[in-house]
């Protein structure tokens, strides 16, 4: 799943990309890994571990964004067309975490 946002980093307008990779290791659980990119360059988030929950991935991005004074424009969201409907539903449910004050 890939989601693009317009935003600012240190006052400079730029494009941010969140790539969420869902891996089904067993029939009963999923694991998620994130990539957070500025333009086409990956940013080093705090953890590179695989998360059990999508909400933990988004919390990690939120903490990174807050710590590095990055703002994301929620209105500029563009979701890549090829997406698993379940992952999109999960993302939309947990998305408010990215834009907390």
XYZ file of N, CA and C in Angstrom:
303
model
N 0.852 -1.173 0.000
C 0.000 0.000 0.000
C 0.898 1.237 0.000
N 0.609 2.171 -0.864
C 1.390 3.397 -0.959
C 0.451 4.593 -0.879
N 0.811 5.541 0.008
C 0.022 6.751 0.187
C 0.964 7.949 0.046
N 0.570 8.941 -0.753
C 1.373 10.137 -0.974
C 0.711 11.334 -0.303
N 1.527 12.197 0.298
C 1.049 13.445 0.903
C 1.959 14.588 0.490
N 1.381 15.759 0.343
C 2.169 16.986 0.216
C 2.374 17.498 1.638
N 3.467 18.172 1.866
C 3.726 18.709 3.192
C 4.942 19.603 3.188
N 5.418 19.915 4.377
C 6.597 20.766 4.522
C 7.543 20.145 5.531
N 8.825 20.243 5.207
C 9.878 19.841 6.136
C 10.776 21.052 6.330
N 10.794 21.559 7.547
C 11.546 22.774 7.871
C 11.147 23.934 6.971
N 9.853 24.030 6.649
C 9.337 25.128 5.846
C 9.475 24.953 4.352
N 10.096 23.877 3.904
C 10.299 23.632 2.481
C 9.222 22.655 1.986
N 8.399 23.056 0.998
C 7.372 22.152 0.486
C 8.000 20.922 -0.172
N 7.447 19.770 0.119
C 7.961 18.534 -0.456
C 6.879 17.466 -0.447
N 7.132 16.356 -1.131
C 6.185 15.248 -1.177
C 6.680 14.130 -0.270
N 5.748 13.562 0.493
C 6.065 12.456 1.389
C 5.310 11.222 0.931
N 5.951 10.068 1.066
C 5.339 8.809 0.684
C 5.420 7.842 1.857
N 4.308 7.211 2.136
C 4.265 6.158 3.144
C 3.990 4.856 2.413
N 4.923 3.912 2.538
C 4.715 2.578 1.963
C 4.503 1.616 3.119
N 3.409 0.916 3.074
C 3.093 -0.059 4.111
C 3.076 -1.425 3.450
N 3.924 -2.293 3.954
C 4.062 -3.618 3.394
C 3.461 -4.597 4.394
N 2.390 -5.258 4.003
C 1.752 -6.246 4.862
C 2.225 -7.633 4.491
N 2.685 -8.363 5.480
C 3.158 -9.726 5.254
C 2.326 -10.678 6.097
N 1.676 -11.613 5.456
C 0.909 -12.610 6.194
C 1.814 -13.802 6.464
N 2.247 -13.899 7.710
C 3.132 -14.999 8.076
C 2.322 -16.257 8.374
N 1.166 -16.092 8.962
C 0.302 -17.234 9.238
C -1.124 -16.861 8.879
N -2.035 -17.801 9.004
C -3.431 -17.537 8.678
C -4.108 -16.681 9.724
N -3.518 -16.582 10.908
C -4.181 -15.872 11.999
C -3.586 -14.509 12.312
N -2.467 -14.149 11.703
C -1.883 -12.853 12.034
C -1.213 -12.234 10.821
N -1.056 -10.910 10.882
C -0.358 -10.163 9.844
C 0.758 -9.371 10.492
N 1.746 -9.054 9.717
C 2.827 -8.179 10.154
C 2.935 -7.052 9.142
N 3.306 -5.874 9.633
C 3.408 -4.711 8.773
C 4.788 -4.083 8.913
N 5.322 -3.622 7.813
C 6.593 -2.908 7.791
C 6.352 -1.603 7.051
N 6.984 -0.510 7.503
C 6.759 0.784 6.865
C 8.034 1.330 6.254
N 7.847 2.121 5.223
C 8.901 2.958 4.644
C 8.319 4.351 4.577
N 9.058 5.336 5.072
C 8.629 6.732 5.016
C 9.643 7.451 4.154
N 9.196 8.036 3.036
C 10.112 8.634 2.070
C 9.816 10.111 1.857
N 10.875 10.885 1.647
C 10.769 12.272 1.211
C 11.249 12.272 -0.231
N 10.336 12.601 -1.139
C 10.672 12.447 -2.549
C 10.880 10.966 -2.808
N 12.089 10.576 -3.178
C 12.393 9.155 -3.353
C 13.431 8.658 -2.365
N 13.757 9.481 -1.361
C 14.760 9.099 -0.365
C 14.093 8.609 0.917
N 14.451 7.411 1.372
C 13.862 6.917 2.625
C 14.398 7.678 3.829
N 13.515 7.947 4.780
C 13.911 8.596 6.028
C 14.134 7.539 7.094
N 15.120 7.734 7.936
C 15.363 6.756 9.004
C 14.403 6.983 10.172
N 13.347 6.204 10.245
C 12.423 6.319 11.369
C 13.072 5.679 12.590
N 12.422 5.820 13.728
C 13.030 5.366 14.981
C 13.284 3.869 15.010
N 12.368 3.099 14.506
C 12.494 1.647 14.526
C 12.411 1.138 13.099
N 13.068 0.048 12.851
C 12.933 -0.586 11.545
C 12.307 -1.958 11.702
N 11.759 -2.228 12.886
C 11.177 -3.532 13.168
C 9.864 -3.725 12.418
N 9.482 -4.942 12.331
C 8.188 -5.289 11.770
C 7.170 -5.192 12.893
N 6.038 -4.590 12.610
C 5.005 -4.371 13.613
C 3.870 -5.365 13.453
N 3.266 -5.723 14.554
C 2.100 -6.614 14.532
C 0.854 -5.872 14.094
N 0.809 -4.560 14.336
C -0.401 -3.784 14.039
C -0.066 -2.582 13.159
N -0.979 -2.264 12.284
C -0.825 -1.098 11.429
C -0.818 0.184 12.258
N -1.583 0.200 13.332
C -1.623 1.392 14.191
C -0.243 1.699 14.765
N 0.549 0.676 15.075
C 1.900 0.911 15.583
C 2.795 1.528 14.511
N 2.621 1.131 13.268
C 3.373 1.737 12.163
C 3.056 3.226 12.063
N 1.766 3.560 12.118
C 1.359 4.957 11.974
C 1.781 5.789 13.182
N 1.793 5.207 14.360
C 2.281 5.922 15.549
C 3.759 6.234 15.408
N 4.515 5.296 14.854
C 5.939 5.526 14.641
C 6.168 6.681 13.664
N 5.384 6.723 12.581
C 5.497 7.826 11.627
C 5.104 9.134 12.292
N 4.032 9.126 13.072
C 3.599 10.339 13.784
C 4.710 10.878 14.673
N 5.355 10.015 15.444
C 6.432 10.458 16.330
C 7.602 11.025 15.534
N 7.934 10.391 14.416
C 9.017 10.883 13.579
C 8.681 12.248 13.003
N 7.449 12.404 12.504
C 6.999 13.664 11.914
C 7.021 14.776 12.959
N 6.514 14.487 14.142
C 6.469 15.485 15.211
C 7.868 15.898 15.646
N 8.751 14.933 15.808
C 10.119 15.207 16.267
C 10.922 16.011 15.242
N 10.649 15.796 13.952
C 11.417 16.444 12.890
C 10.714 17.643 12.272
N 9.656 18.144 12.926
C 8.944 19.354 12.495
C 8.473 19.253 11.047
N 7.852 18.133 10.739
C 7.283 17.901 9.416
C 5.774 18.070 9.528
N 5.180 18.725 8.544
C 3.721 18.819 8.504
C 3.222 18.113 7.249
N 2.163 17.349 7.412
C 1.534 16.657 6.294
C 0.178 17.291 6.034
N -0.163 17.487 4.776
C -1.457 18.051 4.405
C -2.425 16.897 4.123
N -3.398 16.711 5.012
C -4.348 15.596 4.886
C -5.161 15.690 3.601
N -5.421 16.908 3.128
C -6.232 17.092 1.924
C -5.508 16.639 0.652
N -4.189 16.502 0.711
C -3.422 16.130 -0.479
C -3.217 14.622 -0.606
N -3.893 13.841 0.210
C -3.702 12.388 0.218
C -4.047 11.762 -1.123
N -3.141 10.910 -1.613
C -3.368 10.130 -2.830
C -2.964 8.697 -2.531
N -3.919 7.790 -2.640
C -3.664 6.378 -2.377
C -3.423 5.684 -3.708
N -2.379 4.861 -3.753
C -2.064 4.116 -4.975
C -3.239 3.211 -5.341
N -3.491 3.032 -6.632
C -4.688 2.295 -7.047
C -4.687 0.819 -6.675
N -3.538 0.183 -6.628
C -3.494 -1.244 -6.307
C -3.343 -1.401 -4.802
N -4.436 -1.791 -4.162
C -4.419 -1.878 -2.714
C -5.349 -2.994 -2.248
N -4.977 -3.631 -1.161
C -5.826 -4.653 -0.555
C -6.923 -3.927 0.223
N -8.191 -4.199 -0.049
C -9.282 -3.474 0.623
C -9.203 -3.515 2.150
N -8.784 -4.640 2.708
C -8.675 -4.743 4.169
C -7.632 -3.770 4.703
N -6.477 -3.672 4.024
C -5.431 -2.739 4.462
C -5.907 -1.291 4.348
N -6.670 -0.975 3.302
C -7.203 0.378 3.151
C -8.176 0.698 4.285
N -9.024 -0.250 4.643
C -9.963 -0.035 5.746
C -9.209 0.180 7.055
N -8.180 -0.623 7.298
C -7.366 -0.449 8.508
C -6.671 0.907 8.510
N -6.113 1.284 7.365
C -5.407 2.563 7.266
C -6.359 3.725 7.535
N -7.525 3.690 6.924
C -8.490 4.771 7.127
C -8.960 4.851 8.570
N -9.053 3.717 9.239
C -9.466 3.706 10.641
C -8.408 4.331 11.541
N -7.122 4.038 11.262
C -6.030 4.508 12.117
C -5.376 5.799 11.625
N -5.779 6.305 10.473
C -5.169 7.487 9.877
C -5.188 8.733 10.778
N -6.216 8.965 11.609
C -6.205 10.159 12.469
C -4.965 10.273 13.366
N -4.291 9.168 13.617
C -3.067 9.201 14.426
C -2.011 10.086 13.761
N -1.953 10.070 12.428
C -0.946 10.867 11.712
C -1.153 12.370 11.888
N -2.388 12.778 12.125
C -2.699 14.205 12.132
C -3.096 14.724 13.511
N -2.691 14.018 14.568
C -2.988 14.485 15.920
C -2.249 15.794 16.173
N -2.805 16.623 17.012
C -2.172 17.910 17.323
C -1.028 17.730 18.279
